[in-house]
XYZ file of C-alpha atoms in Angstrom:
421
model
C 47.745 39.148 256.102
C 44.933 38.384 258.520
C 46.856 40.853 260.841
C 46.689 43.780 258.636
C 43.638 42.955 257.527
C 42.096 43.300 261.010
C 43.598 46.416 261.652
C 42.109 48.225 258.601
C 38.653 46.850 260.058
C 39.228 48.452 263.696
C 40.807 51.323 261.835
C 37.717 51.770 260.321
C 35.328 50.904 263.228
C 37.100 53.869 264.686
C 36.447 56.678 261.920
C 32.803 55.961 262.488
C 32.967 57.795 265.991
C 35.331 60.600 264.789
C 32.662 63.269 264.105
C 31.101 62.212 267.174
C 34.195 63.056 269.675
C 34.707 66.285 267.397
C 31.288 67.071 268.186
C 31.641 66.041 271.767
C 35.059 68.261 272.129
C 33.199 71.181 270.809
C 30.384 70.931 273.424
C 32.524 70.639 276.049
C 35.246 73.672 275.264
C 31.819 75.874 274.274
C 30.142 74.810 277.660
C 33.507 75.531 279.330
C 33.259 79.388 277.866
C 29.670 79.904 277.961
C 28.243 81.621 280.764
C 25.440 80.353 282.893
C 22.137 82.345 283.973
C 22.051 83.034 287.136
C 18.666 81.319 287.847
C 17.601 78.046 289.863
C 17.060 76.528 285.736
C 20.981 76.420 285.554
C 20.204 77.147 281.271
C 22.487 77.613 278.765
C 23.189 81.760 278.735
C 21.923 84.194 276.126
C 23.161 82.783 272.747
C 22.705 78.766 272.048
C 26.177 76.999 271.402
C 25.058 76.291 267.612
C 24.621 80.286 266.990
C 27.599 81.520 268.875
C 29.367 79.354 266.727
C 27.691 80.752 263.524
C 28.684 83.698 264.932
C 31.963 83.193 265.299
C 32.497 81.927 261.360
C 30.338 85.138 259.902
C 32.709 87.429 262.165
C 35.753 85.584 260.127
C 33.961 85.634 256.991
C 33.025 89.248 257.046
C 36.531 90.009 258.400
C 37.958 88.427 255.535
C 35.338 90.286 252.925
C 36.459 93.949 254.371
C 40.135 92.977 254.069
C 39.318 92.031 250.334
C 36.762 94.937 249.530
C 37.658 97.944 251.366
C 35.391 100.270 249.810
C 32.356 98.102 250.735
C 32.515 98.582 255.070
C 33.607 101.238 257.217
C 35.493 103.592 257.992
C 35.864 105.742 255.122
C 38.829 105.313 253.430
C 40.657 107.999 251.312
C 41.766 105.716 248.613
C 38.326 104.843 248.010
C 36.943 108.154 247.533
C 39.319 109.542 245.115
C 38.863 109.799 241.262
C 39.105 106.504 239.955
C 42.048 105.705 237.576
C 41.749 105.594 234.126
C 44.045 104.165 231.374
C 45.871 107.034 229.567
C 44.097 109.502 231.652
C 40.991 109.201 229.946
C 37.633 111.076 230.939
C 35.101 108.851 233.047
C 32.433 108.793 231.430
C 28.930 109.571 233.769
C 25.583 108.652 232.451
C 22.655 110.945 233.128
C 18.940 111.382 232.737
C 16.107 113.036 234.626
C 12.356 112.357 234.189
C 10.067 115.254 234.995
C 7.637 114.027 237.198
C 5.731 117.288 238.481
C 5.539 120.745 238.352
C 4.637 122.148 241.985
C 5.297 125.697 241.700
C 6.279 128.498 238.994
C 7.095 131.851 241.129
C 6.934 134.696 238.930
C 7.739 137.273 241.134
C 10.922 135.477 242.663
C 11.894 134.036 239.178
C 11.456 129.914 240.133
C 10.296 127.032 239.656
C 9.726 123.847 242.194
C 10.052 120.582 240.696
C 10.097 117.054 241.583
C 12.073 114.790 239.668
C 13.468 111.546 238.770
C 17.153 111.267 238.142
C 19.179 108.451 237.306
C 23.351 108.383 237.259
C 25.765 105.706 235.739
C 29.242 105.342 236.276
C 31.945 102.607 236.032
C 34.946 101.777 238.929
C 35.894 98.200 237.976
C 39.242 98.240 240.156
C 37.592 99.157 243.455
C 33.961 98.199 243.225
C 34.361 94.481 241.344
C 33.487 91.704 243.386
C 32.829 87.909 243.293
C 29.058 87.022 243.460
C 30.233 83.875 245.936
C 31.808 86.455 248.278
C 28.454 88.094 248.974
C 26.019 84.994 249.348
C 25.901 84.597 245.347
C 24.689 87.857 244.501
C 25.602 89.522 241.173
C 23.986 93.252 242.266
C 24.161 95.053 245.725
C 20.962 97.241 246.507
C 21.451 99.815 249.003
C 18.633 101.912 249.764
C 18.007 105.058 251.547
C 19.763 105.648 254.861
C 21.908 102.761 253.832
C 22.585 104.211 250.110
C 23.799 107.595 251.728
C 26.256 105.664 253.688
C 27.396 103.614 251.489
C 28.089 106.506 248.811
C 30.141 108.316 251.342
C 32.715 105.362 250.968
C 33.324 105.736 247.278
C 33.677 108.498 244.547
C 30.866 110.009 243.167
C 30.814 113.175 240.636
C 28.968 115.119 243.041
C 26.670 115.794 240.550
C 24.978 119.832 241.817
C 22.104 121.623 240.630
C 24.004 124.994 239.747
C 21.149 127.206 239.484
C 18.463 125.759 242.787
C 18.033 128.138 245.392
C 19.372 125.461 248.157
C 20.035 121.541 248.282
C 17.509 119.481 246.335
C 15.470 117.273 249.059
C 16.136 113.398 248.522
C 12.514 112.014 248.471
C 13.862 108.469 247.696
C 17.335 107.203 247.122
C 18.973 103.772 245.966
C 22.577 102.848 245.012
C 23.400 99.707 243.068
C 26.490 98.083 242.492
C 27.091 95.414 239.645
C 29.887 92.627 240.271
C 31.547 94.213 237.470
C 32.041 97.648 238.964
C 29.228 99.390 237.193
C 27.716 102.140 240.038
C 24.183 103.202 239.507
C 22.212 106.401 241.640
C 18.570 106.377 241.441
C 16.753 109.282 243.650
C 13.481 110.913 243.471
C 14.236 114.876 244.821
C 12.039 118.097 244.935
C 14.296 121.625 244.043
C 13.305 125.135 243.866
C 15.350 126.265 240.907
C 15.921 129.969 239.771
C 15.597 130.768 236.139
C 15.570 133.754 233.885
C 12.093 134.728 232.478
C 11.749 137.251 229.976
C 8.510 138.962 230.373
C 8.720 140.805 227.696
C 5.591 139.495 225.759
C 3.546 139.234 228.718
C 0.819 138.276 228.664
C 1.388 136.317 225.440
C 4.823 135.152 226.210
C 6.481 132.237 226.238
C 9.405 131.411 229.006
C 11.779 128.695 229.091
C 12.560 126.667 232.380
C 16.069 125.380 232.824
C 17.715 122.652 235.139
C 21.796 122.866 235.330
C 23.703 120.088 236.619
C 27.428 119.663 236.888
C 29.970 118.017 238.474
C 30.986 120.207 240.861
C 34.499 119.499 241.680
C 36.069 117.630 238.236
C 36.047 119.233 235.025
C 35.397 118.004 231.791
C 39.115 116.711 231.147
C 38.546 114.147 234.243
C 34.267 113.519 234.368
C 32.367 114.384 230.827
C 28.822 113.818 231.127
C 27.026 111.804 228.451
C 22.972 110.914 227.885
C 21.688 107.517 229.322
C 18.829 107.345 227.253
C 17.699 108.971 224.056
C 15.371 111.411 225.215
C 14.526 112.958 228.555
C 10.884 111.861 229.900
C 8.268 114.668 231.230
C 5.331 113.023 232.795
C 4.876 116.556 234.620
C 1.192 118.438 234.642
C 2.035 122.525 235.155
C -0.079 124.882 236.642
C -3.202 126.202 235.050
C -1.766 129.279 234.185
C 0.381 127.444 232.238
C 0.979 124.738 229.012
C 3.904 122.745 229.100
C 5.870 122.141 225.479
C 9.257 120.371 224.756
C 11.551 118.947 227.627
C 14.701 118.266 226.267
C 18.229 117.739 227.698
C 21.378 119.513 225.882
C 24.968 118.645 226.883
C 27.734 121.142 226.839
C 30.978 122.436 228.850
C 31.133 126.152 230.309
C 34.258 127.629 232.519
C 33.604 127.802 236.143
C 35.132 130.045 238.113
C 35.369 127.352 241.246
C 38.322 125.646 239.490
C 40.547 128.333 240.917
C 39.957 126.938 243.898
C 42.901 124.040 242.857
C 44.529 126.066 240.675
C 47.684 129.094 241.921
C 46.993 130.431 238.079
C 44.725 133.693 238.365
C 42.293 133.358 235.644
C 43.148 129.764 235.064
C 39.160 128.961 234.685
C 39.079 131.252 231.523
C 41.701 128.865 229.606
C 40.995 129.967 225.827
C 41.003 126.015 224.677
C 38.340 125.376 227.216
C 40.600 122.671 229.111
C 39.454 123.557 232.311
C 35.391 123.712 231.392
C 32.766 121.895 233.381
C 30.495 119.273 231.801
C 27.223 120.735 231.888
C 24.019 119.412 231.084
C 20.486 121.690 230.752
C 17.422 120.604 230.788
C 14.909 122.727 228.930
C 10.985 122.523 229.416
C 8.755 125.065 227.176
C 6.523 127.165 228.772
C 3.829 128.978 227.278
C 1.114 130.826 229.421
C -2.845 129.985 229.281
C -3.828 133.922 228.534
C -7.379 133.060 228.018
C -8.488 134.319 231.510
C -5.958 137.361 231.482
C -7.503 137.948 228.034
C -10.997 137.848 229.383
C -10.599 139.331 232.965
C -8.070 142.703 231.930
C -7.293 142.946 228.604
C -10.909 142.863 227.027
C -12.312 145.180 229.855
C -9.656 147.526 228.817
C -11.073 147.540 225.628
C -14.096 147.967 226.722
C -13.400 151.321 228.551
C -11.540 152.596 225.643
C -14.667 151.593 223.171
C -17.399 153.207 225.760
C -15.089 156.518 225.604
C -15.603 156.142 221.875
C -19.298 155.293 221.629
C -19.706 158.496 224.251
C -17.753 160.853 221.253
C -20.357 160.006 219.251
C -23.403 160.981 221.597
C -24.961 164.670 221.360
C -26.860 166.525 224.246
C -30.039 168.752 224.029
C -28.436 171.620 223.194
C -26.241 169.907 219.998
C -23.144 169.872 221.942
C -20.820 166.933 222.500
C -22.338 165.383 226.199
C -19.474 166.150 229.011
C -16.616 164.177 228.910
C -16.559 160.832 230.898
C -13.849 161.233 233.243
C -15.341 158.206 235.527
C -14.328 156.206 232.775
C -10.568 157.407 232.896
C -10.703 157.120 236.741
C -11.939 153.716 236.414
C -9.347 152.383 233.874
C -6.499 154.193 235.869
C -7.340 151.968 238.662
C -8.267 148.847 237.560
C -5.080 148.701 234.816
C -2.719 148.813 237.797
C -3.178 145.431 239.293
C -3.192 143.739 235.585
C 0.404 142.858 236.131
C 0.796 142.463 240.086
C 1.683 138.694 239.256
C 4.865 139.996 238.032
C 8.212 141.409 239.871
C 9.340 144.599 239.316
C 10.906 144.923 235.834
C 13.404 147.284 234.558
C 11.551 147.146 230.706
C 7.957 147.775 229.415
C 6.374 144.619 229.073
C 3.614 144.037 226.111
C 1.053 144.931 228.736
C 2.468 148.145 229.476
C 2.528 148.922 225.817
C -0.753 148.371 225.416
C -1.963 150.233 228.847
C 0.352 153.403 227.455
C -1.882 153.252 224.136
C -5.071 153.674 225.953
C -3.685 156.514 228.294
C -2.620 158.224 225.066
C -6.115 157.761 223.346
C -7.904 158.891 226.486
C -5.717 161.934 226.662
C -5.761 163.069 223.257
C -9.527 162.399 223.274
C -9.577 164.817 226.357
C -8.044 167.774 224.419
C -10.010 167.596 221.477
C -13.144 167.023 223.260
C -11.975 170.411 225.529
C -11.489 172.594 221.844
C -14.970 171.539 220.817
C -16.514 173.034 224.078
C -14.675 176.208 223.686
C -16.153 176.064 220.223
C -19.612 175.300 221.765
C -19.215 178.628 223.549
C -18.240 180.601 220.231
C -21.016 178.655 218.507
C -19.460 177.711 215.724
C -21.272 174.733 214.561
C -19.034 173.283 211.552
C -16.255 173.496 213.741
C -17.846 171.859 216.834
C -19.043 169.050 213.498
C -15.182 169.147 212.098
C -14.005 168.001 216.263
C -16.515 165.318 216.700
C -15.062 163.799 213.227
C -11.826 163.904 214.505
C -12.979 161.867 217.612
C -15.118 159.667 216.092
C -13.596 158.436 212.823
C -9.731 159.239 213.599
C -9.020 158.823 217.042
C -11.364 155.837 218.313
C -9.945 153.659 215.147
C -6.556 154.556 215.025
C -6.777 153.050 218.754
C -7.951 149.602 217.676
C -6.148 149.816 214.808
C -2.959 150.588 216.701
C -3.749 147.470 219.594
C -4.280 145.300 217.109
C -0.780 146.260 215.418
C 1.035 145.798 218.479
C -0.402 142.809 219.826
C 0.156 140.677 215.906
C 3.340 142.778 215.908
C 4.390 141.676 219.662
C 7.899 140.078 218.645
C 8.975 143.527 216.758
C 7.477 146.092 219.424
C 8.647 144.333 222.561
C 12.235 144.120 221.252
C 12.158 147.765 220.629
C 11.341 148.578 224.370
């Protein structure tokens, strides 16, 4: 028994020195493989021994993570960029929201508006992007910003959301990609874009416009990917240009056919499937814009009206020969020249605007008054005083009031009048 107890004590004492022996062995081993600096001090090479050991351990750990999570590291793998497989081939629901931050410009000549906006997109890719927190230093969420986000987006599948009515590709100002440990992907971005929209100027300058932003998954049809709202209502914190007043900002989710489906189909016209099976999911954001017409009213419409009133007052005057005064041709020239510049903010249009109709009415009034005045001059030569008085009454009591009434009715019934033209 004594001999057995003695051996146990010796083994126990020997185990005390085991860690020291292991460290001594590692020190000798790494000292042998670590290059020495070419200096008189004979120092250890570029990296300390412990740091080299940690780098080796980290490389092994990184390699294990790359093997287990291939979609989180380079190079790009095809299996990671394909559309996620779903049970029973169900749609992938992509949650979408957009907040309008600023309206940089409303270009009426080009029919575009330039915006700065925040967009958030969320979807799930659980089979490929779900991870264990212990493999990523206890993290429950991986966050990539800007350049790193761009690189990671190339490694995974995304719905490839595209602003269909944009003039060119949107310019990303800020980009953040977040992947939760359950495989939920969230992309947030702040961007600027110039977007084409359809403006109807028939009621100019009392018009109201609807500016739109149309967003679709460019390569996925609705039966594969469907856009759904991420929040109840889209937000708007923008300030429109001085010439406009902003109204309601809303988003409408729908579908529509797209000819680009035929790029992946052998059947011509497949994109026009009668049941809408090949339609693309679409969200259309709309902002109601109302023109601030007060400035135009005082600098253009009012001046035209004052020209007409000046003509009306001239019809009431007599010269010292008891005849109507000379017709005011300078007023006609002035109104023709001035009225040409009232609509320079608009493009060339194939239809008449409300301003065009008002301008035509004042031209008609001037021409009618000129014809009646010319007839009065002929009566003056015949010295027919009663006929001259009747002529003047036509100018003062009929033509002038009729012009004012027609102008007022045209503005009041602008919806009906502009629909006719």
